[in-house]
Tab-separated table of N, CA and C in Angstrom:
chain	number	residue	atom	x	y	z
P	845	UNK	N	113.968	79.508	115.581
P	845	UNK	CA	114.909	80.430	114.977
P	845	UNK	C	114.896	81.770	115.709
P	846	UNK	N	113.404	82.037	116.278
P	846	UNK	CA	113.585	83.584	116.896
P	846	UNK	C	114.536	83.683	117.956
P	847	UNK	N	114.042	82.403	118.683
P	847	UNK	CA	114.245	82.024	120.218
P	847	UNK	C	116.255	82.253	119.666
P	848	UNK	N	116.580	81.016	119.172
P	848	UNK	CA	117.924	80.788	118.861
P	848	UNK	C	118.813	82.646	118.259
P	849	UNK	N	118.307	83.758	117.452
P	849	UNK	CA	118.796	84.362	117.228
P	849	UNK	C	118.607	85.433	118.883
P	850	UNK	N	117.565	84.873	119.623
P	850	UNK	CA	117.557	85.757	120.991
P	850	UNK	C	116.875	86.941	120.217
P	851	UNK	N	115.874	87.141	119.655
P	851	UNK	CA	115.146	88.220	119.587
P	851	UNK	C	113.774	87.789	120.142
P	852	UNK	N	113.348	87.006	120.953
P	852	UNK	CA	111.994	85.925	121.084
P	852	UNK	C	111.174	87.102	121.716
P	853	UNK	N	111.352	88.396	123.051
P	853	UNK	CA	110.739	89.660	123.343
P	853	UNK	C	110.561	90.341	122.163
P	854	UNK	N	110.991	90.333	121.254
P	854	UNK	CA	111.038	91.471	120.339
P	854	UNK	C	110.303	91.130	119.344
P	855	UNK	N	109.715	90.088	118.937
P	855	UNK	CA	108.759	89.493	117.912
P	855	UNK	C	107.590	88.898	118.250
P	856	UNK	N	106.874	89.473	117.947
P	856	UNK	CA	105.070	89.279	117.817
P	856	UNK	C	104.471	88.574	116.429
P	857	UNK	N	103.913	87.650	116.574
P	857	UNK	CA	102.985	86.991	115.334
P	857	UNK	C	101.769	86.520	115.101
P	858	UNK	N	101.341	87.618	114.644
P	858	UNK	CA	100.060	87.055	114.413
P	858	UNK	C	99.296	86.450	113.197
P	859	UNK	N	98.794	85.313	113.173
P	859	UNK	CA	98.331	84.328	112.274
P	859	UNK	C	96.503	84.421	112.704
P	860	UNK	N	96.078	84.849	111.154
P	860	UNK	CA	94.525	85.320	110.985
P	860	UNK	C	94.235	84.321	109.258
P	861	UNK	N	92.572	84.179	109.405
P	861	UNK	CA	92.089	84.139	108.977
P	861	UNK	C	91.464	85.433	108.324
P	862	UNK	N	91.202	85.833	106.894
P	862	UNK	CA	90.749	86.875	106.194
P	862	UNK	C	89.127	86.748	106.461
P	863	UNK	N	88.776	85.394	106.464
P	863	UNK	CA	87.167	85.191	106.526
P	863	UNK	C	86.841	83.736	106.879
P	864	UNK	N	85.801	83.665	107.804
P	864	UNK	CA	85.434	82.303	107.744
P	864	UNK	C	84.611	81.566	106.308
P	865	UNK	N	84.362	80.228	106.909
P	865	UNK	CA	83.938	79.799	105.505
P	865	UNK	C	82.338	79.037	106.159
P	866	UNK	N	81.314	78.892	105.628
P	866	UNK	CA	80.230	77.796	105.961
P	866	UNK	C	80.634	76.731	106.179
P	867	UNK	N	79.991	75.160	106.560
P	867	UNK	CA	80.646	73.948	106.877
P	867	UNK	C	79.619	73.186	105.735
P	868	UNK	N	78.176	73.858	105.468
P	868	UNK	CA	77.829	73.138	104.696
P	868	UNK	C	78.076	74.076	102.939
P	869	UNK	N	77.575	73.184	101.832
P	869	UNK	CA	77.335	73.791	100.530
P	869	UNK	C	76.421	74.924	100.449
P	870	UNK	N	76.805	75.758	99.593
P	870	UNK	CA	75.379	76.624	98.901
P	870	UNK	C	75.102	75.927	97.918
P	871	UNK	N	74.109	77.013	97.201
P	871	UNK	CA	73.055	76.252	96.127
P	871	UNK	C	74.266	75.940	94.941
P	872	UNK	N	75.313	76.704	94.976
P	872	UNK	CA	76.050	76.486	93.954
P	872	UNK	C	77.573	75.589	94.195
P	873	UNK	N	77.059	74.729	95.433
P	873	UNK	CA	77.400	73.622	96.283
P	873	UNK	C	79.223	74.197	96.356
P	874	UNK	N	79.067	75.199	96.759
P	874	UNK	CA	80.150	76.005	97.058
P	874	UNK	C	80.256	76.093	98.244
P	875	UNK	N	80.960	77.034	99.114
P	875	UNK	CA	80.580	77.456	100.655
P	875	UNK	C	80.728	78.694	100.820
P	876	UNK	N	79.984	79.240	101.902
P	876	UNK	CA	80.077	80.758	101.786
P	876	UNK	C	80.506	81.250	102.430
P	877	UNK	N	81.517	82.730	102.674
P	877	UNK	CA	81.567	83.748	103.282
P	877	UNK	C	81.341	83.707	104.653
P	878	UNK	N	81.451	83.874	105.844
P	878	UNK	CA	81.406	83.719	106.983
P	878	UNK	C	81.596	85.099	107.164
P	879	UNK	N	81.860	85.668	108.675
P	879	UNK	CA	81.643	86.880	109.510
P	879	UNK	C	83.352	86.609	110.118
P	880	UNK	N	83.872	85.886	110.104
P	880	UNK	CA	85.845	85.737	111.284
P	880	UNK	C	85.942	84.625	110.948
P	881	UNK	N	87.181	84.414	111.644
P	881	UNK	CA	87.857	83.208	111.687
P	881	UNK	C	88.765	83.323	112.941
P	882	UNK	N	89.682	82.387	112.853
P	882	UNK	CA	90.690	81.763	114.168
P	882	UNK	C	91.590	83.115	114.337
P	883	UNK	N	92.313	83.529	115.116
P	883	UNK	CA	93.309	84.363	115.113
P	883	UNK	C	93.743	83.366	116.317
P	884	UNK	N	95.222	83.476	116.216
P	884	UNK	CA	96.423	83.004	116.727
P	884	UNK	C	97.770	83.931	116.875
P	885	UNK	N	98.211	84.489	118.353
P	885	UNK	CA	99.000	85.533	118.530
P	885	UNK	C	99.851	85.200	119.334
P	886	UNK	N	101.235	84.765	119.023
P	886	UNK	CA	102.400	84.185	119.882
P	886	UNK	C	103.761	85.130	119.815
P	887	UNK	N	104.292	85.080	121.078
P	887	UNK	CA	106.124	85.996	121.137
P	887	UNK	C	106.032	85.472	122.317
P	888	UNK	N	107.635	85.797	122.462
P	888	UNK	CA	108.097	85.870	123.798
P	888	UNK	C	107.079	86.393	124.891
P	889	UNK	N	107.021	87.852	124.207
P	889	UNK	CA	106.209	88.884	125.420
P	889	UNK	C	105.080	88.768	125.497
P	890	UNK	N	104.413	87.824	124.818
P	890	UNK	CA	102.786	87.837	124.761
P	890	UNK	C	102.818	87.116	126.088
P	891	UNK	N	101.191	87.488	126.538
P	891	UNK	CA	100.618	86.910	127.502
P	891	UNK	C	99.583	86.097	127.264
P	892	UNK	N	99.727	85.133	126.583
P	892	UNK	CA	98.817	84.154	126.664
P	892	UNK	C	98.031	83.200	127.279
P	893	UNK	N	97.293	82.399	126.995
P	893	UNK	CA	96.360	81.273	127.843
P	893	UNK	C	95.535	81.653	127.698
P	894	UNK	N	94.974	82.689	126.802
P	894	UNK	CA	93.438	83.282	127.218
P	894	UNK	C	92.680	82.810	125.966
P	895	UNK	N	91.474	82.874	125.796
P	895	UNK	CA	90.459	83.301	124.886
P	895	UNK	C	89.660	84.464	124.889
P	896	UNK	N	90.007	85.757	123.827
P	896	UNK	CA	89.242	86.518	123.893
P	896	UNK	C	87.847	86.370	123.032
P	897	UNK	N	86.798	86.977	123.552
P	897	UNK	CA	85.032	87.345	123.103
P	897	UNK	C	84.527	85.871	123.701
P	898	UNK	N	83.408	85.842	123.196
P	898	UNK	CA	82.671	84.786	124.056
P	898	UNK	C	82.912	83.073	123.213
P	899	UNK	N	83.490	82.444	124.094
P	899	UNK	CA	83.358	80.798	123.511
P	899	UNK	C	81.745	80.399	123.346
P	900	UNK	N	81.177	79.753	121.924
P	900	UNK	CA	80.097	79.239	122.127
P	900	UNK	C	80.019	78.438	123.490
P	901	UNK	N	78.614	78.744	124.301
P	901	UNK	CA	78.031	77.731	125.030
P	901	UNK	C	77.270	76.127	124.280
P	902	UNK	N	76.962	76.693	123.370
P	902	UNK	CA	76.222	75.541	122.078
P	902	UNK	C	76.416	75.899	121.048
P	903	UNK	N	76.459	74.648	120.176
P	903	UNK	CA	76.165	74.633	118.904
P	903	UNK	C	75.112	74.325	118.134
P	904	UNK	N	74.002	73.778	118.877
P	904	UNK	CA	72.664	73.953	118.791
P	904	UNK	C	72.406	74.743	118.175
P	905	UNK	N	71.085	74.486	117.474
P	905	UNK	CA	70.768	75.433	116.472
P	905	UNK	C	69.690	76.366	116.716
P	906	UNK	N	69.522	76.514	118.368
P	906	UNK	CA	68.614	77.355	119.506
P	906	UNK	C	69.715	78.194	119.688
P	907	UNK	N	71.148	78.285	119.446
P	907	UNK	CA	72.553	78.754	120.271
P	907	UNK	C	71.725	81.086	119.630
P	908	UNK	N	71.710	81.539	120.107
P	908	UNK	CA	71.747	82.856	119.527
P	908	UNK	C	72.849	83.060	118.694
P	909	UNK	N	74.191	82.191	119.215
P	909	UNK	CA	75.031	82.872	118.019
P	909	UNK	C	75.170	81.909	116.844
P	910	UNK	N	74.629	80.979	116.775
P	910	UNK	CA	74.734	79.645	115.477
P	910	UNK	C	72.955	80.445	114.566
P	911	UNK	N	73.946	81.052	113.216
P	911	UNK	CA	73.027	81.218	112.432
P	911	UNK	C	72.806	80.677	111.050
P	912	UNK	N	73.201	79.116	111.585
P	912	UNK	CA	72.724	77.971	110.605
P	912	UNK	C	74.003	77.836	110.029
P	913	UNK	N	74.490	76.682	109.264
P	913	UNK	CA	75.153	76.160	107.975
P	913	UNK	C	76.532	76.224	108.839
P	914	UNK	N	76.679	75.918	110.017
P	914	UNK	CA	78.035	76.127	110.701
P	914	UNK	C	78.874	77.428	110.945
P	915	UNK	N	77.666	78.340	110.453
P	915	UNK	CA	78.350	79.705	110.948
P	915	UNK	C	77.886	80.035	112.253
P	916	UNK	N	78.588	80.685	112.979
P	916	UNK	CA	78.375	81.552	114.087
P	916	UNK	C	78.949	83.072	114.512
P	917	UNK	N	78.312	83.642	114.963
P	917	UNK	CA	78.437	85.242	115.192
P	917	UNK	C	79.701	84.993	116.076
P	918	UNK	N	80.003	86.540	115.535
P	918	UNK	CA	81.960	86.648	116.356
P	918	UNK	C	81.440	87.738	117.402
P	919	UNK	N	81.590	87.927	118.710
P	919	UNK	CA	81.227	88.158	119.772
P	919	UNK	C	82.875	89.393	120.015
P	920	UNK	N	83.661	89.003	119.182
P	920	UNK	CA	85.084	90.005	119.491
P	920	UNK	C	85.529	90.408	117.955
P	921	UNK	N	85.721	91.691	117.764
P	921	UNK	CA	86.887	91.856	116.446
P	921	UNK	C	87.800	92.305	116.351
P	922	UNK	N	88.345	91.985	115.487
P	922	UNK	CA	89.604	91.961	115.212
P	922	UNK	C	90.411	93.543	115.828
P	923	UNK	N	89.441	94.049	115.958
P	923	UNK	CA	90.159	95.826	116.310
P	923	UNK	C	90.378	95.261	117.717
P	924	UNK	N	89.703	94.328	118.687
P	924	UNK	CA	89.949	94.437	120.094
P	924	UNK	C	90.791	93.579	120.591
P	925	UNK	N	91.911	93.151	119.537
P	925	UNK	CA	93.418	92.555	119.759
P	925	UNK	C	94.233	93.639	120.121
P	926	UNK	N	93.957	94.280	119.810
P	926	UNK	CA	95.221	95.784	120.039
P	926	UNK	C	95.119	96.183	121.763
């Protein structure tokens, strides 16, 4: 629809996560709170192909940034999209 009305330079979108989630249960076989999530940023004018902050090397549970239960530390935030 952007593309088709020809505004596709002129529109930016970005699609975020508010918070990640754990992969396993808590005690109250819930899941918890995480540190980020996915961000996804598409337009015309974007320059994409990239990944910004660091991709895990492992998921090992030796990884420095895996601090158990399927969470892992966010290495980029959200302020350093701008």
């Amino acid at each position: 629809e952007i593309k088709a009305q020809g505004i596709e330079d002129s529109v930016t979108v970005v699609q975020g996560s508010e918070f990640g989630r754990s992969l396993t249960p808590n005690s109250a076989k819930g899941s918890d709170n995480g540190w980020g999530g996915n961000y996804f940023v598409f337009g015309g004018d974007v320059k994409g192909g990239k990944t910004l902050g660091e991709y895990p090397t492992s998921f090992e549970r030796s990884s420095p940034l895996n601090i158990g239960r399927g969470r892992l530390l966010p290495t980029t935030s959200w302020d350093a999209l701008r």
